Amino acid sequence: MTGSPNIPLLALKTWRQIMDDIYGSIDWDKMELGLATYWSRSRRELWRKGARESGNTQAIREILLDCDGDALLFRVDPAGPACHTGERSCFYRSLLK
């Protein structure tokens, strides 16, 4: 999994709210700081959540691997909203009304 930008990731706030659904990579050098690092499809590069602009970093508390070994779950403590819209979670729009 190291270096692959195509790993599906979910970031889960410790009180069980899904924060993001993103692509990422396990870069153990960056993980030493304990901050979530993701793949930006628009910039086509790795980026540390909140490090450049918003300050809304996500401190990684646990990394879980799914049963197939092809997706990760980051349990995180967010320093602010996860969504670029300012919403607490990227999952705030219900399809069932």
PDB file of C-alpha atoms in Angstrom:
ATOM      1  CA  MET A   1       0.000   0.000   0.000  1.00  0.00           C
ATOM      2  CA  THR A   2       2.935   2.340   0.466  1.00  0.00           C
ATOM      3  CA  GLY A   3       3.005   5.150  -2.087  1.00  0.00           C
ATOM      4  CA  SER A   4      -0.219   4.223  -3.927  1.00  0.00           C
ATOM      5  CA  PRO A   5      -2.521   7.258  -4.294  1.00  0.00           C
ATOM      6  CA  ASN A   6      -5.533   5.072  -5.022  1.00  0.00           C
ATOM      7  CA  ILE A   7      -6.386   3.635  -1.604  1.00  0.00           C
ATOM      8  CA  PRO A   8      -9.947   4.459  -0.516  1.00  0.00           C
ATOM      9  CA  LEU A   9      -9.881   6.028   2.945  1.00  0.00           C
ATOM     10  CA  LEU A  10     -12.519   7.067   5.414  1.00  0.00           C
ATOM     11  CA  ALA A  11     -11.728   9.483   8.212  1.00  0.00           C
ATOM     12  CA  LEU A  12     -13.862   8.827  11.273  1.00  0.00           C
ATOM     13  CA  LYS A  13     -14.159  11.227  14.175  1.00  0.00           C
ATOM     14  CA  THR A  14     -13.580   9.376  17.417  1.00  0.00           C
ATOM     15  CA  TRP A  15     -17.262   9.715  18.342  1.00  0.00           C
ATOM     16  CA  ARG A  16     -18.166   7.760  15.178  1.00  0.00           C
ATOM     17  CA  GLN A  17     -19.101  10.431  12.646  1.00  0.00           C
ATOM     18  CA  ILE A  18     -17.615   9.905   9.194  1.00  0.00           C
ATOM     19  CA  MET A  19     -15.694  13.038   8.325  1.00  0.00           C
ATOM     20  CA  ASP A  20     -14.348  12.420   4.804  1.00  0.00           C
ATOM     21  CA  ASP A  21     -14.230   9.915   1.986  1.00  0.00           C
ATOM     22  CA  ILE A  22     -10.889  10.487   0.280  1.00  0.00           C
ATOM     23  CA  TYR A  23      -8.057   8.858  -1.573  1.00  0.00           C
ATOM     24  CA  GLY A  24      -4.806   8.543   0.252  1.00  0.00           C
ATOM     25  CA  SER A  25      -1.497   6.925   0.715  1.00  0.00           C
ATOM     26  CA  ILE A  26       0.396   5.596   3.665  1.00  0.00           C
ATOM     27  CA  ASP A  27       3.536   7.685   3.813  1.00  0.00           C
ATOM     28  CA  TRP A  28       5.126   6.581   7.059  1.00  0.00           C
ATOM     29  CA  ASP A  29       7.550   9.541   7.066  1.00  0.00           C
ATOM     30  CA  LYS A  30       4.599  11.945   7.167  1.00  0.00           C
ATOM     31  CA  MET A  31       2.662   9.726   9.581  1.00  0.00           C
ATOM     32  CA  GLU A  32       5.360  10.205  12.208  1.00  0.00           C
ATOM     33  CA  LEU A  33       3.722  13.548  12.927  1.00  0.00           C
ATOM     34  CA  GLY A  34       0.400  11.738  13.392  1.00  0.00           C
ATOM     35  CA  LEU A  35      -1.482  13.934  10.905  1.00  0.00           C
ATOM     36  CA  ALA A  36      -3.670  12.576   8.099  1.00  0.00           C
ATOM     37  CA  THR A  37      -2.134  12.784   4.627  1.00  0.00           C
ATOM     38  CA  TYR A  38      -4.351  12.404   1.558  1.00  0.00           C
ATOM     39  CA  TRP A  39      -4.133  12.388  -2.234  1.00  0.00           C
ATOM     40  CA  SER A  40      -5.505  15.490  -3.951  1.00  0.00           C
ATOM     41  CA  ARG A  41      -7.036  14.492  -7.274  1.00  0.00           C
ATOM     42  CA  SER A  42      -7.249  18.139  -8.382  1.00  0.00           C
ATOM     43  CA  ARG A  43      -3.625  18.994  -7.468  1.00  0.00           C
ATOM     44  CA  ARG A  44      -2.374  15.480  -8.237  1.00  0.00           C
ATOM     45  CA  GLU A  45      -0.180  15.399  -5.147  1.00  0.00           C
ATOM     46  CA  LEU A  46      -0.125  14.260  -1.534  1.00  0.00           C
ATOM     47  CA  TRP A  47      -1.251  16.873   0.971  1.00  0.00           C
ATOM     48  CA  ARG A  48      -1.568  16.989   4.724  1.00  0.00           C
ATOM     49  CA  LYS A  49      -5.131  17.887   5.679  1.00  0.00           C
ATOM     50  CA  GLY A  50      -5.307  21.505   6.850  1.00  0.00           C
ATOM     51  CA  ALA A  51      -1.561  22.136   6.763  1.00  0.00           C
ATOM     52  CA  ARG A  52      -1.551  24.695   3.937  1.00  0.00           C
ATOM     53  CA  GLU A  53      -4.613  26.848   4.415  1.00  0.00           C
ATOM     54  CA  SER A  54      -7.418  26.029   6.832  1.00  0.00           C
ATOM     55  CA  GLY A  55      -5.518  24.643   9.808  1.00  0.00           C
ATOM     56  CA  ASN A  56      -8.205  21.939  10.052  1.00  0.00           C
ATOM     57  CA  THR A  57      -5.767  19.078  10.519  1.00  0.00           C
ATOM     58  CA  GLN A  58      -6.786  15.559  11.490  1.00  0.00           C
ATOM     59  CA  ALA A  59      -4.694  13.842  14.160  1.00  0.00           C
ATOM     60  CA  ILE A  60      -4.647  10.102  13.507  1.00  0.00           C
ATOM     61  CA  ARG A  61      -5.569   8.007  16.539  1.00  0.00           C
ATOM     62  CA  GLU A  62      -5.911   4.620  14.817  1.00  0.00           C
ATOM     63  CA  ILE A  63      -5.599   3.096  11.326  1.00  0.00           C
ATOM     64  CA  LEU A  64      -7.786   0.087  10.516  1.00  0.00           C
ATOM     65  CA  LEU A  65      -7.521  -2.132   7.415  1.00  0.00           C
ATOM     66  CA  ASP A  66     -10.675  -3.660   5.911  1.00  0.00           C
ATOM     67  CA  CYS A  67     -11.148  -7.418   5.453  1.00  0.00           C
ATOM     68  CA  ASP A  68     -10.090  -7.339   1.779  1.00  0.00           C
ATOM     69  CA  GLY A  69      -6.984  -5.279   2.462  1.00  0.00           C
ATOM     70  CA  ASP A  70      -7.964  -2.599  -0.062  1.00  0.00           C
ATOM     71  CA  ALA A  71      -9.386   0.211   2.084  1.00  0.00           C
ATOM     72  CA  LEU A  72      -8.362   2.016   5.262  1.00  0.00           C
ATOM     73  CA  LEU A  73     -10.238   3.723   8.052  1.00  0.00           C
ATOM     74  CA  PHE A  74      -8.468   6.542   9.888  1.00  0.00           C
ATOM     75  CA  ARG A  75      -9.893   7.305  13.331  1.00  0.00           C
ATOM     76  CA  VAL A  76      -9.064  10.961  13.758  1.00  0.00           C
ATOM     77  CA  ASP A  77      -9.391  13.914  16.112  1.00  0.00           C
ATOM     78  CA  PRO A  78     -10.181  16.865  13.814  1.00  0.00           C
ATOM     79  CA  ALA A  79      -8.964  20.378  14.582  1.00  0.00           C
ATOM     80  CA  GLY A  80     -11.948  21.828  12.731  1.00  0.00           C
ATOM     81  CA  PRO A  81     -14.468  21.082   9.986  1.00  0.00           C
ATOM     82  CA  ALA A  82     -13.544  18.302   7.570  1.00  0.00           C
ATOM     83  CA  CYS A  83     -15.400  19.636   4.533  1.00  0.00           C
ATOM     84  CA  HIS A  84     -14.158  22.443   2.302  1.00  0.00           C
ATOM     85  CA  THR A  85     -17.677  23.932   2.590  1.00  0.00           C
ATOM     86  CA  GLY A  86     -17.172  24.485   6.315  1.00  0.00           C
ATOM     87  CA  GLU A  87     -19.495  21.640   7.316  1.00  0.00           C
ATOM     88  CA  ARG A  88     -18.304  19.424  10.163  1.00  0.00           C
ATOM     89  CA  SER A  89     -18.494  16.352   7.884  1.00  0.00           C
ATOM     90  CA  CYS A  90     -18.476  15.915   4.108  1.00  0.00           C
ATOM     91  CA  PHE A  91     -21.557  13.722   4.601  1.00  0.00           C
ATOM     92  CA  TYR A  92     -24.203  16.341   5.378  1.00  0.00           C
ATOM     93  CA  ARG A  93     -26.571  16.058   2.370  1.00  0.00           C
ATOM     94  CA  SER A  94     -29.274  13.415   2.766  1.00  0.00           C
ATOM     95  CA  LEU A  95     -30.649  11.661  -0.301  1.00  0.00           C
ATOM     96  CA  LEU A  96     -33.639  10.448   1.719  1.00  0.00           C
ATOM     97  CA  LYS A  97     -35.834  13.313   2.812  1.00  0.00           C
TER      98      LYS A  97
END
